[in-house]
DNA sequence: AGATACTTGCTGAATGATCATTCAGAATAT
DNA sequence: ATATTCTGAATGATCATTCAGCAAGTATCT
């Protein structure tokens, strides 16, 4: 919804921008000019993800982000000081959202290692996390991470915790099931596969979210046959 | 080796640039000013890979490429018409080199499916292909591929052939060994894992080429226990 | 052999386009 | 009245592209 108003000097200003839907009328958030600093920052971060997905890292401009948010050209420097800061904040947001998501999935999964691994794999392909635009944004950052220590640190922090969790799950399953593998290479190959599937999804060859999830499940069912099947974790 | 000469007007020109070593004195290639068009193009492509690896896609400038090749600022537009063309030629070169490499590995491997899969996995982590600078360049292109159909096509072409090969190897091994898996998801997860390991190598967390290869081998040994061990393919 | 014209590869300063950043001041809220 | 949020034109930096001209090589003529 967009409303155009003319002010006394005949200039056209836009109130109630066609932004994201986070400003419901029921919550405590104010709208339009009164939006809080945090709301604006989040709105700009969402517009940045859109732009990264649509135009790629190297063609993402502040003008495009501002247009996407329905705000003026100077807005990013007002709220983030610099383009660099905006991009870092965007990556930080995505990394936190990702970590929160799989941590929540783990918590819901209960104490059994098999169910926890099952939940972890599914979390990666959940509709909330695994959307075209977010995958594309992740990949844009990966492409730049090599030459930007800040991005590398943020992407790396994402992985380290995750991989440690997978390693300990592999170790627990090995102890329970008497498998022959070493936990660390097994966990590494599993994590790498999940990331590789994301890359495939992003690249838009035939791979769909369903096929990717199927392949991931087939993988873990093969590696942990005593604990996981294509249909779900076996009850121990 | 760099030799500086002063011409009659006092200007300094550079002969025998510190370029790549492709101009041995024995082959048919001329050097310096007389380098053939193909030689120059290859020299600029190598400099482009260097720049992508060192500065990332978005910070790679034609000035940097020209400096890296020890040539003047206008050189890229002289040989490639545009920056876009240079980048496409670079990606094309890497894609061809990659395909040639694993095809050659397959040919050397002989007719048995187990040995061919073993060779394919090893080819991915061979020193010729799997260098920091080339991984970084691949990743730079992946990051831009989403929003650039040309890159997407070139990266995709790389994968399709490869994945078809892996699918047929999985199918052959299944027929031989009576495994339960479906060839396609299994091949997809295997290919995704190999790409994911490349991503890890590029990101420069603790993962080394040796660890990556170990994880990949451990995985295929788990999936095809009747055909592959950590030490190599079983003789059938 | 030397002189001459012609071709090809290359240079680097000039050009113009794009874009991040700045900031004076407008609009809005308190 | 004062503070806060926001605007958008102006600024300057960066960079791809152009192109006139130089230099090296080659062919033709004397």
Short mmCIF file of C-alpha atoms in Angstrom, two decimals, chain A:
data_model
loop_
_atom_site.label_atom_id
_atom_site.label_comp_id
_atom_site.label_asym_id
_atom_site.label_seq_id
_atom_site.Cartn_x
_atom_site.Cartn_y
_atom_site.Cartn_z
CA UNK A 1 0.00 0.00 0.00
CA UNK A 2 1.44 3.35 -1.00
CA UNK A 3 -0.07 6.75 -0.34
CA UNK A 4 1.21 9.82 -2.12
CA UNK A 5 0.83 13.23 -0.51
CA UNK A 6 1.65 16.66 -1.81
CA UNK A 7 3.09 19.05 0.71
CA UNK A 8 2.62 22.84 0.47
CA UNK A 9 5.56 23.27 -1.90
CA UNK A 10 4.17 20.75 -4.34
CA UNK A 11 6.80 18.15 -3.64
CA UNK A 12 5.63 14.59 -3.51
CA UNK A 13 6.44 12.59 -0.42
CA UNK A 14 5.61 9.02 0.34
CA UNK A 15 4.09 7.91 3.60
CA UNK A 16 3.25 4.35 4.49
CA UNK A 17 5.80 2.90 2.16
CA UNK A 18 5.38 -0.42 0.46
CA UNK A 19 7.88 -1.90 2.84
CA UNK A 20 7.90 -5.21 4.64
CA UNK A 21 4.93 -6.11 6.74
CA UNK A 22 6.61 -5.82 10.11
CA UNK A 23 4.64 -2.74 11.12
CA UNK A 24 1.30 -4.27 12.06
CA UNK A 25 -1.24 -1.92 13.62
CA UNK A 26 -1.46 -4.00 16.76
CA UNK A 27 2.13 -4.06 18.00
CA UNK A 28 3.95 -1.29 19.77
CA UNK A 29 5.80 -0.18 16.64
CA UNK A 30 5.12 3.19 15.10
CA UNK A 31 4.91 3.67 11.39
CA UNK A 32 6.04 6.07 8.68
CA UNK A 33 8.25 8.83 9.93
CA UNK A 34 7.94 7.59 13.47
CA UNK A 35 9.45 4.21 12.88
CA UNK A 36 12.04 3.43 15.51
CA UNK A 37 15.71 3.17 14.70
CA UNK A 38 15.64 -0.60 15.04
CA UNK A 39 12.65 -0.94 12.74
CA UNK A 40 14.30 1.16 10.08
CA UNK A 41 17.53 -0.76 10.34
CA UNK A 42 15.68 -4.03 9.94
CA UNK A 43 13.76 -2.66 6.98
CA UNK A 44 17.01 -1.66 5.31
CA UNK A 45 18.57 -5.04 6.04
CA UNK A 46 15.64 -6.78 4.36
CA UNK A 47 15.99 -4.49 1.36
CA UNK A 48 19.69 -5.34 1.26
CA UNK A 49 18.97 -9.06 1.16
CA UNK A 50 16.53 -8.40 -1.69
CA UNK A 51 19.11 -6.45 -3.61
CA UNK A 52 21.85 -9.02 -3.05
CA UNK A 53 19.52 -11.72 -4.32
CA UNK A 54 18.32 -9.77 -7.31
CA UNK A 55 21.50 -8.03 -8.46
CA UNK A 56 24.36 -9.81 -6.73
CA UNK A 57 27.00 -8.36 -4.43
CA UNK A 58 28.89 -6.28 -6.93
CA UNK A 59 25.76 -4.63 -8.36
CA UNK A 60 24.13 -3.87 -5.04
CA UNK A 61 24.04 -0.10 -4.64
CA UNK A 62 22.79 2.04 -1.81
CA UNK A 63 20.37 3.64 -4.24
CA UNK A 64 18.89 0.23 -4.95
CA UNK A 65 18.58 -0.60 -1.27
CA UNK A 66 16.96 2.75 -0.54
CA UNK A 67 14.53 2.35 -3.43
CA UNK A 68 13.69 -1.16 -2.27
CA UNK A 69 12.86 0.18 1.16
CA UNK A 70 10.88 3.08 -0.31
CA UNK A 71 13.13 5.64 1.33
CA UNK A 72 15.49 8.33 0.17
CA UNK A 73 19.04 8.08 -1.10
CA UNK A 74 20.85 9.24 1.97
CA UNK A 75 19.02 6.90 4.33
CA UNK A 76 21.61 4.18 4.65
CA UNK A 77 24.40 6.51 5.67
CA UNK A 78 22.03 8.04 8.20
CA UNK A 79 21.26 4.72 9.87
CA UNK A 80 24.43 2.72 9.20
CA UNK A 81 27.20 5.29 8.61
CA UNK A 82 28.49 3.38 5.57
CA UNK A 83 27.66 0.74 3.00
CA UNK A 84 30.24 -1.53 4.59
CA UNK A 85 28.40 -1.36 7.92
CA UNK A 86 25.08 -2.13 6.29
CA UNK A 87 26.47 -5.24 4.64
CA UNK A 88 28.09 -6.43 7.85
CA UNK A 89 24.85 -5.88 9.76
CA UNK A 90 23.00 -7.83 7.09
CA UNK A 91 25.37 -10.78 7.32
CA UNK A 92 25.21 -10.63 11.11
CA UNK A 93 21.44 -10.73 10.98
CA UNK A 94 21.41 -13.74 8.68
CA UNK A 95 23.99 -15.58 10.76
CA UNK A 96 22.03 -14.99 13.97
CA UNK A 97 18.74 -15.99 12.39
CA UNK A 98 20.34 -19.17 11.09
CA UNK A 99 21.91 -20.07 14.42
CA UNK A 100 18.72 -19.30 16.36
CA UNK A 101 16.77 -21.47 13.98
CA UNK A 102 18.81 -24.63 14.29
CA UNK A 103 19.28 -24.15 18.02
CA UNK A 104 15.51 -23.94 18.42
CA UNK A 105 15.11 -27.06 16.28
CA UNK A 106 17.60 -28.91 18.47
CA UNK A 107 15.77 -27.93 21.60
CA UNK A 108 12.46 -29.14 20.27
CA UNK A 109 14.05 -32.41 19.24
CA UNK A 110 14.61 -33.83 22.69
CA UNK A 111 17.63 -35.63 24.09
CA UNK A 112 18.16 -38.54 21.66
CA UNK A 113 21.05 -38.09 19.26
CA UNK A 114 19.22 -39.67 16.32
CA UNK A 115 16.27 -37.30 16.62
CA UNK A 116 18.57 -34.33 17.10
CA UNK A 117 20.50 -35.05 13.92
CA UNK A 118 17.25 -35.58 12.04
CA UNK A 119 16.03 -32.21 13.29
CA UNK A 120 19.28 -30.51 12.37
CA UNK A 121 19.14 -31.73 8.79
CA UNK A 122 15.52 -30.72 8.42
CA UNK A 123 16.16 -27.29 9.89
CA UNK A 124 18.58 -26.54 7.09
CA UNK A 125 15.87 -26.99 4.49
CA UNK A 126 13.07 -25.32 6.39
CA UNK A 127 11.03 -22.80 4.42
CA UNK A 128 11.93 -20.03 6.84
CA UNK A 129 15.67 -20.34 6.26
CA UNK A 130 15.97 -21.94 2.89
CA UNK A 131 14.47 -19.38 0.53
CA UNK A 132 15.87 -18.38 -2.83
CA UNK A 133 16.59 -14.86 -1.69
CA UNK A 134 18.41 -15.83 1.48
CA UNK A 135 20.44 -18.54 -0.23
CA UNK A 136 21.44 -16.04 -2.87
CA UNK A 137 22.46 -13.54 -0.22
CA UNK A 138 24.52 -16.15 1.63
CA UNK A 139 26.26 -17.07 -1.57
CA UNK A 140 26.98 -13.44 -2.37
CA UNK A 141 28.78 -13.12 0.96
CA UNK A 142 30.63 -16.41 0.50
CA UNK A 143 31.97 -15.10 -2.77
CA UNK A 144 33.44 -12.06 -1.08
CA UNK A 145 34.50 -13.74 2.14
CA UNK A 146 37.89 -14.86 0.86
CA UNK A 147 39.15 -11.32 0.58
CA UNK A 148 37.24 -9.79 3.50
CA UNK A 149 38.24 -10.95 6.96
CA UNK A 150 35.08 -9.53 8.53
CA UNK A 151 32.81 -11.63 6.35
CA UNK A 152 35.04 -14.63 6.79
CA UNK A 153 34.80 -14.34 10.55
CA UNK A 154 31.02 -14.07 10.47
CA UNK A 155 30.59 -16.98 8.06
CA UNK A 156 33.14 -19.01 9.99
CA UNK A 157 31.50 -18.41 13.34
CA UNK A 158 28.33 -19.81 11.82
CA UNK A 159 30.04 -23.00 10.85
CA UNK A 160 32.21 -23.72 13.85
CA UNK A 161 29.38 -24.09 16.35
CA UNK A 162 27.30 -26.06 13.91
CA UNK A 163 30.09 -28.43 13.06
CA UNK A 164 31.00 -29.00 16.69
CA UNK A 165 27.41 -29.95 17.32
CA UNK A 166 27.42 -32.38 14.40
CA UNK A 167 30.70 -33.90 15.55
CA UNK A 168 29.35 -34.60 19.01
CA UNK A 169 26.18 -36.07 17.53
CA UNK A 170 28.25 -38.34 15.29
CA UNK A 171 30.32 -39.39 18.28
CA UNK A 172 27.19 -40.15 20.32
CA UNK A 173 25.67 -42.20 17.51
CA UNK A 174 28.93 -44.08 17.06
CA UNK A 175 28.97 -44.94 20.75
CA UNK A 176 25.36 -46.11 20.62
CA UNK A 177 25.55 -48.01 17.37
CA UNK A 178 29.08 -49.30 17.14
CA UNK A 179 29.79 -47.71 13.77
CA UNK A 180 33.29 -47.91 12.33
CA UNK A 181 33.69 -44.30 11.15
CA UNK A 182 35.68 -41.49 12.76
CA UNK A 183 33.32 -38.77 13.98
CA UNK A 184 35.29 -35.82 12.63
CA UNK A 185 35.63 -36.68 8.94
CA UNK A 186 32.06 -37.94 9.00
CA UNK A 187 30.78 -34.70 10.45
CA UNK A 188 32.88 -32.68 8.02
CA UNK A 189 31.48 -34.52 5.03
CA UNK A 190 27.96 -34.13 6.35
CA UNK A 191 28.31 -30.38 6.93
CA UNK A 192 29.98 -29.95 3.56
CA UNK A 193 27.15 -31.81 1.88
CA UNK A 194 24.53 -29.57 3.48
CA UNK A 195 26.38 -26.47 2.32
CA UNK A 196 26.91 -27.95 -1.11
CA UNK A 197 23.20 -28.61 -1.41
CA UNK A 198 22.50 -24.98 -0.56
CA UNK A 199 24.90 -23.99 -3.30
CA UNK A 200 23.04 -26.22 -5.73
CA UNK A 201 19.70 -24.79 -4.71
CA UNK A 202 21.02 -21.31 -5.20
CA UNK A 203 22.49 -22.05 -8.61
CA UNK A 204 19.09 -23.04 -9.88
CA UNK A 205 19.93 -26.18 -11.77
CA UNK A 206 17.18 -28.76 -11.46
CA UNK A 207 17.70 -29.16 -7.72
CA UNK A 208 14.61 -28.36 -5.63
CA UNK A 209 14.26 -28.05 -1.89
CA UNK A 210 12.52 -31.43 -1.79
CA UNK A 211 15.21 -33.20 -3.80
CA UNK A 212 17.92 -31.63 -1.68
CA UNK A 213 16.26 -32.72 1.55
CA UNK A 214 15.75 -36.20 0.11
CA UNK A 215 19.43 -36.46 -0.80
CA UNK A 216 20.51 -35.23 2.63
CA UNK A 217 18.24 -37.69 4.39
CA UNK A 218 19.40 -40.52 2.14
CA UNK A 219 22.95 -39.63 3.10
CA UNK A 220 22.40 -39.74 6.85
CA UNK A 221 20.25 -42.85 6.56
CA UNK A 222 23.15 -44.55 4.78
CA UNK A 223 25.74 -43.43 7.29
CA UNK A 224 23.64 -44.16 10.39
CA UNK A 225 21.48 -47.12 9.28
CA UNK A 226 20.82 -48.25 12.84
CA UNK A 227 19.44 -44.86 13.85
CA UNK A 228 17.88 -43.19 10.83
CA UNK A 229 15.70 -44.30 7.95
CA UNK A 230 14.22 -42.33 5.08
CA UNK A 231 11.05 -42.04 7.14
CA UNK A 232 12.59 -40.75 10.34
CA UNK A 233 14.69 -41.67 13.36
CA UNK A 234 14.24 -45.22 14.64
CA UNK A 235 13.01 -45.39 18.20
CA UNK A 236 15.87 -46.83 20.23
#
